[in-house]
Amino acid sequence: MNNESQKITTPRQGKTYTIPIGPVHPALKEPIEFSFELDGERIVGVDIRPGYAHRGIEFMGMKRNLIQVLYLSERICGICSISHPLALTQAVENAAGIEVPPRAQYIRTIIGELERIQSHLLWAGVAAHELGFDTLLHLTWKVREKVMDLLEDLTGNRVDYAIPIFGGVRRDIPAAKGDLAHAVLRYYRDLLQGLMDAFLEDKSVEMRTRHVGALSRGDALRLCAVGPTARAAGVEKDVRQDMPYFAYADLEVRAITPRDFEQEPVGDVFDTIIVRLLEVAQSIEIVERALCEMPEGELVSIPKVAALLSFLKKAEGEGIGRHEAPRGEVFHYVRLEAGIEEPIVWKVKAPTYSNLMAWVPKFMGAEVADIPIIAASIDPCMCCMDRVHVADRSGRASIRMKEELIRLSREKTRRILG
Amino acid sequence: MTPEALLSTFREAFGEKILSTRTVTHSVGRERHAVHNVWIEMGRETLHDAVAHLTSFSHLHLSVISGDDLGEAIAFNYHFAVGFGERFGEVVLTIRVVVPKGDLRLPTLTDLIPGALTSEREKQEFFGVVVEGIPDPRHLFLPQEATFHPWRKDEAAAIGRETRHLVDWETPHE
């Protein structure tokens, strides 16, 4: 251990110092910079600086026709690659007054929920890895492959499914594919209890995540938190419940909180695990019901792309589209003007945008070794940190590799297990 | 909360200060359930009072603020979700405030909704509006030293110097 890292573990009475973590980061796929103010090992302040992955996608979208914007929206995020198109298509359909046939609404729901299953399993694996529980990471990611294969079977792709189009969907789910889906859902139904036990009955997982990164219900509401982050804090907020769309309007989805696991919510990392795993079970149920109850009928209201483009060019108005993505509310706003192919305004709001500020109370009072798991608790993106820059008070910078932070985190696991 | 109830509390509290209202209803699902979007246009000076009024009877979730460069003015749309916790219990309410370009100021809402900070910082850097009373005025997404405002349509020249054309057919900036 070098001198600078020894400084970190030495408590300083009354004096604090700052370590920057990121922009390339231990727990997030996307770069983001944290600046932690520490008193010894305790976090007493945090400043968050996003923007390192700002690609100007809305700016690009306002220079392209709506069908090109649809494909662009699919590439905002790899993990939620159907969530953005689902919100965008709703916004444009609302602005232009396009109806979506019921069968298409069910297909959108099915793909959206399958995405939730893969995203939550991905997140659970990352969380296990952050804690040093790599057998659980490998188990979770091994079982995740089944739903990825199913998505590939249904849409042709593991990610970027290219399913929604304005006014419907681009592919049907025929009966034979439905049977395939039922088999995969049975597979998950059978193994889910074991997975829940592995996460929620394990002493070391509990010790590392209980009362770590807690978010109160009041803070979740004041800071406009969304998705599992808000629900773990006991906020019964879920777009699928509060303002249903697609098949959710028929299927009666309910927001899941830790109360469904007979726990009073505290909004800590453990609660976010509870919520996400219960939501996998919920998604299995939604997809099974949607497959059984899916009505026959048209897939798209304007089948020819050229006709759709010319219809959209004549459209005028503004619309909002919202979707409950795996991480929370995705929000798109568009304004269209007649005679102009490009959207005049396209505003995209991703769930992490809303949860950014909820990080601050979650980090406060935590230890340095808990930074990776708390950072990960909000966002299920895969871990992709290369290195951490650590600067001491004189401004001298050194570089700390990802392995060292992970090692600190694992040492803590071993320490508390004795 | 129904859109009618929402609008009637607004009319009672603000009367003439409401410039326009509009309720848009969409049908969803096989059963064609109705969901509602409410749009209200108000003056900048009424915005803070309107949000205070909303927070007095319901939890208010600010999804995001969107901005729309109209040429001589910029419209800011505050997209709220009012009410949550029960099926079909939520109404999306958009309060639209139009601000002239010669006097680009907005009041901060962070005293009522601390979570508004992210979106207010973004509007400052992307439109050059001054959010009065904002607790943290730094840039959020753009570099601190950036002086151009990417979503302003009258700054195409400055934006053009800062961005690259990604494809040949893209219209060159003037």
Coordinates of C-alpha atoms in Angstrom, one line a residue:
Chain A
M1 CA 0.0 0.0 0.0
N2 CA 1.5 3.4 -0.9
N3 CA 1.6 6.5 1.3
E4 CA -1.4 8.1 -0.2
S5 CA -3.7 5.2 0.5
Q6 CA -2.5 5.1 4.1
K7 CA -3.6 8.7 4.5
I8 CA -7.1 7.7 3.5
T9 CA -7.5 5.3 6.4
T10 CA -6.2 7.8 9.0
P11 CA -9.0 9.6 10.7
R12 CA -8.5 13.4 11.0
Q13 CA -10.3 15.1 13.8
G14 CA -12.1 18.1 12.5
K15 CA -10.4 18.1 9.1
T16 CA -11.7 16.7 6.0
Y17 CA -10.2 15.9 2.6
T18 CA -11.5 15.2 -0.8
I19 CA -11.0 12.2 -3.1
P20 CA -12.3 12.3 -6.7
I21 CA -13.6 9.0 -8.0
G22 CA -14.2 8.8 -11.7
P23 CA -15.0 9.9 -14.4
V24 CA -14.1 6.3 -15.2
H25 CA -15.8 4.6 -12.4
P26 CA -16.0 1.4 -10.3
A27 CA -19.7 0.7 -10.6
L28 CA -21.1 2.3 -13.7
K29 CA -20.7 1.6 -17.3
E30 CA -21.1 5.3 -18.0
P31 CA -18.5 7.7 -16.9
I32 CA -19.4 10.1 -14.0
E33 CA -17.2 11.9 -11.6
F34 CA -17.7 11.9 -7.9
S35 CA -15.9 14.1 -5.5
F36 CA -16.1 12.7 -2.0
E37 CA -15.3 14.8 1.1
L38 CA -14.1 12.4 3.8
D39 CA -13.6 12.6 7.5
G40 CA -11.4 9.5 7.9
E41 CA -13.3 6.7 6.3
R42 CA -16.7 8.5 6.6
I43 CA -18.2 10.3 3.6
V44 CA -19.3 13.8 4.8
G45 CA -19.9 15.4 1.5
V46 CA -20.3 14.4 -2.2
D47 CA -20.4 16.4 -5.4
I48 CA -21.5 14.7 -8.6
R49 CA -20.4 15.8 -12.0
P50 CA -22.0 14.0 -15.0
G51 CA -21.5 15.0 -18.6
Y52 CA -18.6 12.9 -19.7
A53 CA -20.8 10.8 -22.0
H54 CA -22.8 13.7 -23.3
R55 CA -23.2 12.9 -26.9
G56 CA -25.8 15.6 -27.8
I57 CA -28.3 13.0 -28.9
E58 CA -31.3 15.4 -28.6
F59 CA -29.4 17.9 -30.7
M60 CA -28.7 15.3 -33.3
G61 CA -32.4 14.1 -33.2
M62 CA -33.6 17.6 -34.0
K63 CA -31.8 17.4 -37.3
R64 CA -33.2 14.1 -38.4
N65 CA -36.6 12.8 -39.5
L66 CA -38.7 10.9 -36.9
I67 CA -37.9 7.4 -38.2
Q68 CA -34.2 8.2 -37.9
V69 CA -34.8 9.6 -34.4
L70 CA -36.5 6.3 -33.5
Y71 CA -33.4 4.4 -34.3
L72 CA -31.2 7.0 -32.6
S73 CA -33.4 6.7 -29.4
E74 CA -32.8 3.0 -29.4
R75 CA -29.1 3.7 -29.1
I76 CA -29.3 6.1 -26.1
C77 CA -28.8 3.1 -23.7
G78 CA -27.8 -0.5 -24.5
I79 CA -29.5 -2.0 -21.4
C80 CA -32.8 -0.1 -21.8
S81 CA -32.7 -0.3 -25.6
I82 CA -36.5 -0.6 -25.8
S83 CA -37.4 1.8 -23.0
H84 CA -36.5 5.0 -25.0
P85 CA -38.2 3.9 -28.2
L86 CA -41.3 3.0 -26.2
A87 CA -41.4 6.5 -24.7
L88 CA -40.6 8.2 -27.9
T89 CA -43.2 6.3 -30.0
Q90 CA -45.9 7.2 -27.3
A91 CA -44.8 10.9 -27.4
V92 CA -45.0 11.0 -31.2
E93 CA -48.3 9.0 -31.4
N94 CA -49.8 11.4 -28.8
A95 CA -48.6 14.5 -30.7
A96 CA -49.7 13.2 -34.2
G97 CA -52.8 11.4 -33.0
I98 CA -51.8 7.9 -34.2
E99 CA -53.7 4.9 -32.8
V100 CA -51.8 1.7 -31.8
P101 CA -53.6 -1.6 -32.4
P102 CA -54.2 -3.6 -29.2
R103 CA -52.0 -6.5 -30.3
A104 CA -49.1 -4.1 -30.9
Q105 CA -49.6 -2.7 -27.4
Y106 CA -49.3 -6.2 -25.9
I107 CA -46.2 -7.0 -27.9
R108 CA -44.5 -3.8 -26.7
T109 CA -45.4 -4.8 -23.1
I110 CA -43.9 -8.3 -23.5
I111 CA -40.6 -7.0 -24.9
G112 CA -40.5 -4.3 -22.3
E113 CA -40.9 -6.7 -19.5
L114 CA -38.4 -9.2 -20.9
E115 CA -36.0 -6.3 -20.9
R116 CA -36.7 -5.7 -17.3
I117 CA -35.9 -9.3 -16.4
Q118 CA -32.5 -9.1 -18.2
S119 CA -31.7 -5.7 -16.8
H120 CA -32.5 -6.6 -13.2
L121 CA -30.6 -9.9 -13.4
L122 CA -27.6 -8.0 -14.9
W123 CA -27.8 -5.5 -12.0
A124 CA -28.0 -8.3 -9.4
G125 CA -24.9 -9.9 -10.9
V126 CA -23.0 -6.6 -10.7
A127 CA -24.1 -6.0 -7.1
A128 CA -22.8 -9.5 -6.2
H129 CA -19.5 -8.7 -7.9
E130 CA -19.1 -5.4 -6.1
L131 CA -19.5 -7.3 -2.8
G132 CA -16.9 -9.9 -3.8
F133 CA -19.5 -12.6 -4.2
D134 CA -18.4 -13.7 -7.7
T135 CA -20.0 -17.2 -7.6
L136 CA -23.3 -15.4 -7.4
L137 CA -22.3 -13.0 -10.2
H138 CA -21.6 -16.0 -12.4
L139 CA -24.8 -17.8 -11.5
T140 CA -26.9 -14.7 -12.1
W141 CA -25.3 -13.9 -15.4
K142 CA -25.5 -17.6 -16.5
V143 CA -29.3 -17.7 -15.9
R144 CA -29.6 -14.2 -17.6
E145 CA -28.6 -15.7 -20.9
K146 CA -31.9 -17.6 -21.2
V147 CA -33.8 -14.3 -21.5
M148 CA -31.2 -12.8 -23.8
D149 CA -31.7 -15.9 -26.1
L150 CA -35.4 -15.5 -25.9
L151 CA -35.2 -11.8 -26.9
E152 CA -33.0 -12.8 -29.8
D153 CA -35.5 -15.4 -30.8
L154 CA -38.4 -13.0 -30.7
T155 CA -36.8 -9.9 -32.2
G156 CA -33.6 -11.0 -33.9
N157 CA -31.3 -9.1 -31.5
R158 CA -29.9 -9.5 -28.0
V159 CA -30.1 -5.7 -27.6
D160 CA -31.5 -2.9 -29.8
Y161 CA -34.6 -4.9 -30.7
A162 CA -36.1 -2.5 -33.3
I163 CA -39.6 -3.6 -32.3
P164 CA -41.6 -0.4 -31.9
I165 CA -42.5 1.8 -34.9
F166 CA -44.9 4.8 -34.7
G167 CA -48.3 3.3 -34.7
G168 CA -47.4 -0.3 -33.8
V169 CA -44.7 -2.8 -33.9
R170 CA -42.4 -4.2 -36.6
R171 CA -42.7 -7.9 -35.7
D172 CA -45.4 -10.3 -34.5
I173 CA -45.0 -12.9 -31.8
P174 CA -46.5 -16.0 -33.5
A175 CA -47.9 -18.9 -31.4
A176 CA -44.7 -21.1 -31.8
K177 CA -42.6 -18.2 -30.4
G178 CA -45.1 -17.8 -27.6
D179 CA -44.5 -21.4 -26.5
L180 CA -40.8 -20.8 -26.5
A181 CA -41.4 -17.8 -24.3
H182 CA -43.6 -19.8 -21.9
A183 CA -40.8 -22.4 -21.5
V184 CA -38.2 -19.7 -20.6
L185 CA -40.6 -18.1 -18.1
R186 CA -41.2 -21.5 -16.5
Y187 CA -37.4 -21.8 -16.2
Y188 CA -37.2 -18.5 -14.3
R189 CA -40.2 -19.3 -12.2
D190 CA -38.5 -22.5 -11.0
L191 CA -35.1 -20.9 -10.2
L192 CA -36.2 -17.6 -8.8
Q193 CA -36.8 -18.8 -5.2
G194 CA -33.2 -20.1 -5.2
L195 CA -31.9 -16.9 -6.5
M196 CA -33.8 -14.9 -3.9
D197 CA -32.5 -17.2 -1.1
A198 CA -28.9 -16.7 -2.4
F199 CA -29.2 -12.9 -2.2
L200 CA -31.6 -12.3 0.7
E201 CA -30.8 -15.2 3.1
D202 CA -27.0 -14.8 2.8
K203 CA -25.4 -13.3 5.9
S204 CA -22.6 -11.6 4.1
V205 CA -24.9 -9.9 1.6
E206 CA -27.1 -8.7 4.4
M207 CA -24.2 -7.4 6.4
R208 CA -22.8 -5.5 3.4
T209 CA -26.1 -4.0 2.2
R210 CA -28.4 -3.6 5.2
H211 CA -28.5 0.0 6.3
V212 CA -25.9 0.9 3.7
G213 CA -26.9 3.6 1.2
A214 CA -30.2 4.3 2.9
L215 CA -32.7 6.7 1.3
S216 CA -35.6 7.9 3.4
R217 CA -39.1 8.1 1.8
G218 CA -39.1 11.8 2.4
D219 CA -35.9 12.3 0.5
A220 CA -37.0 10.0 -2.3
L221 CA -40.1 12.2 -2.8
R222 CA -38.3 15.6 -2.4
L223 CA -35.6 14.6 -4.8
C224 CA -38.0 13.2 -7.4
A225 CA -36.4 9.7 -7.3
V226 CA -37.9 7.1 -9.6
G227 CA -38.0 3.4 -10.2
P228 CA -36.6 0.7 -7.8
T229 CA -34.6 3.5 -6.0
A230 CA -37.8 5.2 -5.0
R231 CA -39.8 2.0 -4.4
A232 CA -37.1 0.6 -2.1
A233 CA -37.6 3.7 0.0
G234 CA -41.3 2.8 0.3
V235 CA -42.7 5.2 -2.4
E236 CA -45.4 3.3 -4.3
K237 CA -44.6 4.9 -7.6
D238 CA -44.6 3.1 -10.9
V239 CA -45.8 4.5 -14.2
R240 CA -47.3 1.1 -15.0
Q241 CA -49.6 1.5 -12.0
D242 CA -50.1 5.3 -11.7
M243 CA -50.8 6.1 -15.4
P244 CA -51.0 2.8 -17.2
Y245 CA -50.3 2.5 -21.0
F246 CA -50.1 -0.4 -23.4
A247 CA -51.3 -3.7 -21.9
Y248 CA -50.6 -2.4 -18.4
A249 CA -54.0 -0.7 -18.6
D250 CA -55.6 -4.2 -18.7
L251 CA -53.1 -6.2 -16.6
E252 CA -53.3 -4.4 -13.3
V253 CA -49.6 -3.9 -12.3
R254 CA -48.9 -2.8 -8.8
A255 CA -45.8 -0.9 -7.5
I256 CA -43.6 -3.3 -5.5
T257 CA -41.9 -2.1 -2.3
P258 CA -40.0 -4.0 0.4
R259 CA -43.4 -4.4 2.2
D260 CA -44.2 -7.1 -0.3
F261 CA -41.3 -9.0 1.4
E262 CA -42.7 -8.2 4.8
Q263 CA -40.0 -5.7 5.5
E264 CA -40.5 -2.0 6.5
P265 CA -38.7 0.0 3.7
V266 CA -35.5 1.8 4.6
G267 CA -34.3 2.5 1.1
D268 CA -30.9 0.8 1.6
V269 CA -29.1 -1.4 -0.9
F270 CA -30.7 -4.5 0.6
D271 CA -34.1 -3.0 -0.1
T272 CA -33.2 -2.3 -3.7
I273 CA -32.2 -6.0 -4.1
I274 CA -35.6 -7.1 -2.7
V275 CA -37.5 -4.7 -5.0
R276 CA -35.6 -5.8 -8.2
L277 CA -35.8 -9.5 -7.5
L278 CA -39.6 -9.3 -6.8
E279 CA -40.0 -7.3 -10.0
V280 CA -38.4 -10.1 -11.9
A281 CA -41.2 -12.4 -10.5
Q282 CA -43.7 -9.7 -11.4
S283 CA -42.4 -9.4 -15.0
I284 CA -42.6 -13.1 -15.4
E285 CA -46.3 -12.9 -14.4
I286 CA -47.0 -9.9 -16.7
V287 CA -45.4 -11.6 -19.8
E288 CA -47.3 -14.9 -19.1
R289 CA -50.6 -13.0 -18.9
A290 CA -49.9 -10.8 -21.8
L291 CA -49.0 -13.8 -24.0
C292 CA -52.3 -15.6 -23.0
E293 CA -54.5 -12.5 -23.3
M294 CA -53.0 -10.9 -26.4
P295 CA -55.8 -10.1 -28.8
E296 CA -55.5 -11.0 -32.5
G297 CA -55.4 -8.2 -35.0
E298 CA -53.2 -5.6 -36.8
L299 CA -49.6 -4.9 -35.8
V300 CA -49.4 -1.4 -37.1
S301 CA -51.8 1.3 -38.1
I302 CA -49.8 2.8 -41.0
P303 CA -47.9 -0.2 -42.5
K304 CA -45.9 1.6 -45.2
V305 CA -42.9 3.5 -43.9
A306 CA -43.1 6.1 -46.8
A307 CA -46.7 6.7 -45.9
L308 CA -45.9 7.0 -42.2
L309 CA -43.1 9.5 -42.9
S310 CA -45.4 11.7 -45.0
F311 CA -48.2 11.4 -42.4
L312 CA -45.7 12.5 -39.7
K313 CA -44.5 15.4 -41.9
K314 CA -48.0 16.8 -41.9
A315 CA -48.5 16.3 -38.2
E316 CA -48.6 19.2 -35.8
G317 CA -48.7 19.2 -32.0
E318 CA -46.9 18.2 -28.9
G319 CA -46.9 15.0 -27.0
I320 CA -45.5 13.2 -23.9
G321 CA -44.4 9.6 -23.7
R322 CA -43.6 7.8 -20.4
H323 CA -42.5 4.3 -19.8
E324 CA -41.4 2.5 -16.6
A325 CA -38.0 1.4 -17.6
P326 CA -36.1 -1.1 -15.4
R327 CA -34.4 1.9 -13.7
G328 CA -37.5 4.1 -13.4
E329 CA -39.5 6.6 -15.4
V330 CA -38.3 7.4 -18.9
F331 CA -39.9 10.6 -20.2
H332 CA -39.9 11.9 -23.8
Y333 CA -41.4 15.2 -25.0
V334 CA -41.7 16.1 -28.7
R335 CA -43.2 19.0 -30.6
L336 CA -43.9 18.6 -34.3
E337 CA -44.7 21.3 -36.9
A338 CA -46.5 20.6 -40.1
G339 CA -44.2 20.6 -43.1
I340 CA -41.1 19.9 -41.1
E341 CA -39.8 16.3 -40.9
E342 CA -37.6 16.8 -37.9
P343 CA -39.0 17.2 -34.4
I344 CA -38.8 20.9 -33.4
V345 CA -38.2 19.8 -29.8
W346 CA -37.1 16.4 -28.5
K347 CA -36.5 16.2 -24.8
V348 CA -35.3 12.9 -23.3
K349 CA -35.3 12.3 -19.6
A350 CA -33.7 9.0 -18.5
P351 CA -34.3 7.5 -15.0
T352 CA -30.7 8.2 -13.8
Y353 CA -31.3 11.9 -14.5
S354 CA -34.0 11.8 -11.8
N355 CA -32.0 9.6 -9.4
L356 CA -28.8 11.7 -9.7
M357 CA -29.6 13.7 -6.6
A358 CA -30.8 10.7 -4.6
W359 CA -27.2 9.6 -4.6
V360 CA -26.2 12.4 -2.2
P361 CA -28.2 11.2 0.9
K362 CA -27.3 7.6 0.1
F363 CA -23.6 8.3 0.2
M364 CA -23.7 10.5 3.3
G365 CA -22.1 8.7 6.3
A366 CA -21.0 5.7 4.3
E367 CA -17.5 4.3 4.2
V368 CA -15.1 4.5 1.2
A369 CA -15.4 0.7 0.8
D370 CA -19.1 1.0 0.3
I371 CA -18.8 3.5 -2.6
P372 CA -19.0 0.9 -5.3
I373 CA -22.2 -0.9 -4.0
I374 CA -24.0 2.4 -3.2
A375 CA -23.1 3.8 -6.7
A376 CA -24.4 0.6 -8.2
S377 CA -27.5 0.5 -6.1
I378 CA -29.1 3.2 -8.2
D379 CA -28.1 2.1 -11.6
P380 CA -27.9 -1.4 -13.0
C381 CA -25.3 -0.6 -15.6
M382 CA -22.4 -3.0 -15.7
C383 CA -19.2 -2.3 -13.9
C384 CA -16.6 -0.9 -16.2
M385 CA -14.2 1.1 -14.2
D386 CA -10.6 1.2 -15.4
R387 CA -9.0 3.4 -12.8
V388 CA -9.5 6.0 -10.1
H389 CA -7.6 9.2 -9.8
V390 CA -6.8 10.0 -6.2
A391 CA -5.4 13.5 -5.3
D392 CA -4.1 14.4 -1.9
R393 CA -4.6 17.9 -0.4
S394 CA -1.5 19.3 -2.1
G395 CA -3.2 18.5 -5.4
R396 CA -0.7 15.7 -6.3
A397 CA -2.6 13.1 -8.2
S398 CA -2.0 9.4 -8.3
I399 CA -3.9 6.7 -10.1
R400 CA -5.6 3.9 -8.4
M401 CA -6.7 0.9 -10.3
K402 CA -10.2 -0.6 -10.2
E403 CA -8.8 -3.7 -8.5
E404 CA -7.7 -1.8 -5.5
L405 CA -11.2 -0.4 -4.8
I406 CA -12.8 -3.8 -5.4
R407 CA -10.1 -5.3 -3.0
L408 CA -11.0 -2.7 -0.3
S409 CA -14.7 -3.7 -0.7
R410 CA -13.9 -7.4 -0.4
E411 CA -11.5 -6.9 2.5
K412 CA -14.5 -5.3 4.3
T413 CA -16.6 -8.4 3.6
R414 CA -14.0 -10.6 5.1
R415 CA -13.4 -8.3 8.1
I416 CA -17.1 -8.3 9.1
L417 CA -17.3 -12.0 8.7
G418 CA -14.4 -12.4 11.1
Chain B
M1 CA -57.0 13.1 -9.0
T2 CA -59.1 13.9 -12.0
P3 CA -58.0 16.5 -14.6
E4 CA -61.3 18.4 -13.9
A5 CA -60.5 18.6 -10.2
L6 CA -57.0 19.7 -10.9
L7 CA -58.1 22.5 -13.3
S8 CA -60.8 23.7 -11.0
T9 CA -58.4 24.2 -8.1
F10 CA -56.2 26.1 -10.4
R11 CA -59.0 28.3 -11.7
E12 CA -60.1 29.0 -8.1
A13 CA -56.6 29.9 -7.0
F14 CA -55.3 31.8 -10.0
G15 CA -58.3 32.9 -12.1
E16 CA -57.2 35.4 -14.7
K17 CA -53.5 34.6 -14.3
I18 CA -54.1 31.3 -16.2
L19 CA -53.4 32.2 -19.9
S20 CA -54.8 28.9 -21.4
T21 CA -55.7 25.3 -20.4
R22 CA -56.1 22.2 -22.4
T23 CA -56.8 18.6 -21.5
V24 CA -55.8 15.9 -23.9
T25 CA -57.2 12.4 -23.4
H26 CA -55.7 9.2 -24.9
S27 CA -57.1 5.7 -24.8
V28 CA -54.8 2.8 -23.7
G29 CA -55.1 -0.9 -23.6
R30 CA -57.5 -3.3 -25.2
E31 CA -60.3 -1.9 -23.0
R32 CA -59.5 1.6 -24.2
H33 CA -59.0 3.2 -20.7
A34 CA -58.7 7.0 -20.7
V35 CA -55.6 8.7 -19.5
H36 CA -55.2 12.5 -19.3
N37 CA -52.5 15.1 -20.0
V38 CA -53.3 18.6 -18.7
W39 CA -51.5 21.6 -20.2
I40 CA -51.6 25.0 -18.5
E41 CA -49.9 28.2 -19.7
M42 CA -49.1 30.8 -17.1
G43 CA -46.9 33.9 -16.7
R44 CA -43.4 33.6 -15.2
E45 CA -44.5 35.6 -12.2
T46 CA -47.2 33.0 -11.3
L47 CA -45.0 29.9 -11.7
H48 CA -43.7 29.7 -8.2
D49 CA -47.1 30.3 -6.6
A50 CA -48.7 27.7 -8.9
V51 CA -46.1 25.1 -7.9
A52 CA -46.5 26.0 -4.2
H53 CA -50.3 25.6 -4.6
L54 CA -49.8 22.1 -6.1
T55 CA -47.4 21.0 -3.4
S56 CA -49.9 22.1 -0.8
F57 CA -52.4 19.4 -1.6
S58 CA -50.5 16.7 -3.4
H59 CA -47.0 15.2 -3.7
L60 CA -45.5 16.7 -6.8
H61 CA -43.0 14.9 -9.0
L62 CA -41.1 17.0 -11.5
S63 CA -40.3 14.7 -14.4
V64 CA -38.2 17.3 -16.3
I65 CA -38.3 20.8 -17.7
S66 CA -38.2 20.9 -21.5
G67 CA -37.4 24.1 -23.5
D68 CA -38.5 25.2 -26.9
D69 CA -36.8 28.1 -28.8
L70 CA -39.7 30.0 -30.4
G71 CA -37.5 32.7 -32.0
E72 CA -38.2 35.8 -30.0
A73 CA -38.9 33.9 -26.9
I74 CA -38.2 30.6 -25.2
A75 CA -41.1 28.4 -23.9
F76 CA -40.2 26.3 -20.8
N77 CA -42.5 23.3 -20.1
Y78 CA -42.5 22.1 -16.6
H79 CA -43.7 18.5 -16.8
F80 CA -45.2 17.3 -13.5
A81 CA -46.8 14.1 -12.4
V82 CA -49.5 14.8 -9.9
G83 CA -50.7 12.0 -7.5
F84 CA -49.3 8.5 -7.4
G85 CA -49.9 5.2 -5.5
E86 CA -53.1 4.0 -7.2
R87 CA -54.1 2.7 -10.6
F88 CA -54.9 5.6 -13.0
G89 CA -54.3 7.9 -10.1
E90 CA -51.8 10.1 -11.8
V91 CA -52.2 13.1 -14.1
V92 CA -49.4 14.5 -16.2
L93 CA -49.6 18.3 -15.8
T94 CA -47.4 20.6 -17.9
I95 CA -47.1 24.2 -16.9
R96 CA -45.8 26.3 -19.8
V97 CA -44.1 29.5 -19.2
V98 CA -42.9 31.7 -22.2
V99 CA -40.0 34.0 -21.5
P100 CA -38.8 36.7 -23.9
K101 CA -35.2 36.4 -25.1
G102 CA -34.4 39.9 -23.9
D103 CA -35.2 39.0 -20.3
L104 CA -34.3 35.4 -19.9
R105 CA -35.1 34.8 -16.2
L106 CA -37.0 32.1 -14.3
P107 CA -37.6 31.6 -10.6
T108 CA -36.1 28.6 -9.0
L109 CA -38.4 25.9 -7.7
T110 CA -35.7 24.2 -5.6
D111 CA -37.2 25.6 -2.4
L112 CA -40.4 23.7 -3.1
I113 CA -39.0 20.7 -4.9
P114 CA -35.2 20.2 -4.2
G115 CA -35.2 17.6 -7.0
A116 CA -35.8 20.4 -9.6
L117 CA -32.1 21.4 -9.4
T118 CA -30.8 19.0 -12.0
S119 CA -33.3 20.2 -14.6
E120 CA -32.8 23.9 -13.7
R121 CA -29.1 23.6 -14.1
E122 CA -29.5 21.9 -17.5
K123 CA -31.9 24.7 -18.7
Q124 CA -29.3 27.3 -17.6
E125 CA -26.5 25.8 -19.6
F126 CA -28.5 24.7 -22.7
F127 CA -30.7 27.8 -23.1
G128 CA -28.7 30.6 -21.3
V129 CA -31.7 31.3 -19.0
V130 CA -30.9 32.6 -15.6
V131 CA -32.7 30.7 -12.8
E132 CA -32.9 33.2 -10.0
G133 CA -32.1 31.8 -6.6
I134 CA -30.7 28.5 -7.9
P135 CA -28.5 27.0 -5.1
D136 CA -25.9 25.6 -7.6
P137 CA -25.4 27.5 -10.8
R138 CA -22.6 25.4 -12.3
H139 CA -22.9 23.6 -15.6
L140 CA -24.1 20.0 -15.3
F141 CA -23.5 18.3 -18.6
L142 CA -21.4 20.8 -20.6
P143 CA -17.8 21.7 -19.8
Q144 CA -17.7 24.6 -17.2
E145 CA -16.0 26.9 -19.8
A146 CA -18.6 26.3 -22.5
T147 CA -20.2 29.6 -23.5
F148 CA -22.6 28.5 -26.2
H149 CA -26.1 27.2 -25.6
P150 CA -26.8 24.1 -27.8
W151 CA -30.6 24.2 -27.8
R152 CA -30.8 27.9 -28.9
K153 CA -31.7 28.1 -32.5
D154 CA -30.2 31.6 -32.8
E155 CA -26.7 30.4 -31.9
A156 CA -26.2 28.1 -34.8
A157 CA -22.9 29.7 -35.7
A158 CA -21.4 29.3 -32.3
I159 CA -22.7 25.8 -32.0
G160 CA -21.3 24.9 -35.4
R161 CA -17.8 25.8 -34.2
E162 CA -18.2 23.4 -31.3
T163 CA -19.8 20.4 -33.0
R164 CA -18.8 18.2 -35.9
H165 CA -21.0 17.1 -38.7
L166 CA -21.6 13.5 -38.2
V167 CA -22.8 12.7 -41.7
D168 CA -22.2 14.4 -45.1
W169 CA -25.9 15.0 -45.8
E170 CA -26.5 16.9 -42.5
T171 CA -27.4 20.5 -43.2
P172 CA -24.3 22.6 -42.6
H173 CA -24.6 25.3 -39.9
E174 CA -24.9 28.8 -41.1

